[in-house]
Amino acid sequence: MASAATPVSCKLLIEKRSPNLANQRDHLLNLQQQSKKKRFKPAMAGYNLGEFYATRDAWNSRHAQWQSHCAIVSSQSAAQPEEQHEHSKNTGSGINGDLKEGSIQILAASNGAAAKSMMMILPKPLSIADLAMPPSHGSTLRVAYQGVPGAYSEAAASKAYPECEPIPCEQFEATFQAVELWIADRAVLPIENSLGGSIHRNYDLLLRHRLHIVGEVQLPVHHCLMALPGASIEGIRRVISHPQALAQVEHTLTNLGLQAAREAVDDTAGAAQHIVANNLRDTAAVASARAAEIYGMDVLASGIQDDPGNMTRFLMLAREPIIPRTDRRFKTSIVFALEEAPGALFKALSAFALRNINLTKIESRPQKNRPVRVVDDSNHGTAKYFEYLFYIDFEASMADPRAQNALGQLQEFASFIRVLGSYPMDMTPVVPPGKPKVISTT
């Protein structure tokens, strides 16, 4: 009399049918034990809490899926001994008897089919990609920029990456964080304007964060004066925009006979948005033509920038640097600090001059951690020195031996040095703007 069927454990069933499946099972069980010990404590500095909870939920879902599959396999294997017993009676073979050749082939085929079916239902082992959880947004690139739709930074992002998905951010700091937290793939950062000069705040952010410069865009700035539909220049009593934008159009606004107060806001496109949101019929904004299109405003005058060569340079930032090349023109940006000594800056810059490397930008910023260095001299009293960081852009790729040798020489004088990025130069031709044009005065 055949004994009652004893349930076969999932572990034994896997080990009998496929060693590879047993390895997968052991791998998943090890991950399960590790997860119980660690309990998903985000120990890394700067670990994002949102990513942590998403990873935890994905892991718990995978664990529940594994338990479900084990239950299915165990339930399927519980009836297998009785099936094998009935098969042995029909073929004249028993557990201790000799199997016929046909029976061996049938059992081998059934075991192979069972192994294949088990491969289909077993969960895939967790990988590094599962834990990293990159964004699955389906777009080629997501580019963060400061401002609202219609800002010049959005136009720079579209010029650099025509198929990108722009992501507006309230502050420049938020654009860095968006890339660091994998919300965006790139960030667009205005760094200098041909009229307003350097944007010092963004130089400080480049040093504070660990993103890499991977490209640049030089965007011509074409300002427009816009107001609500039906408004005229004569009825405007106030003009709002970004402080630099207001400074760049002051002479033209005066020539237009606009006797209105100027008021600074955080963003050019944000000024247009503010007027529409509050229905300010006596207020005009200085912004781009795209901002007027987005917010449904009338352009009273276009091309009102005082200097036709007004241009802003933007940097493209990413989590990883790009590989420098020598088959096209590259630019490299660095930051370094020097000890106080006669001719220290001259010696540092000579490392580039001796190798015929052209410097395109030099900017100094105070060191935040030690802005003043005090030196006591018993004969002449106390001397106070302001400590500075120097930002330099030069026309050479880090793959160029000249650049490598120049930085090697610079290290002899510098107390600190960091390469912010080596990236292709923007070589697109600049279309000269036309003269200011008054589109509507009634």
Coordinates of C-alpha atoms in Angstrom, one line a residue, residues 96 109 118 138 149 194 255 275 319 359 366 368 436 441:
N96 CA 13.8 0.0 -5.7
A109 CA 11.5 15.0 -20.5
M118 CA 10.2 26.8 -12.8
G138 CA 10.9 57.7 -21.1
P149 CA 8.4 78.4 -18.7
S194 CA 28.3 90.1 -21.8
N255 CA 14.1 106.6 -25.8
I275 CA 1.2 90.3 -14.5
R319 CA 26.5 63.7 -12.5
L359 CA 42.6 81.8 -21.1
P366 CA 36.4 84.7 -1.5
K368 CA 33.9 80.9 2.5
P436 CA 14.5 97.9 -31.5
T441 CA 1.3 101.7 -29.2

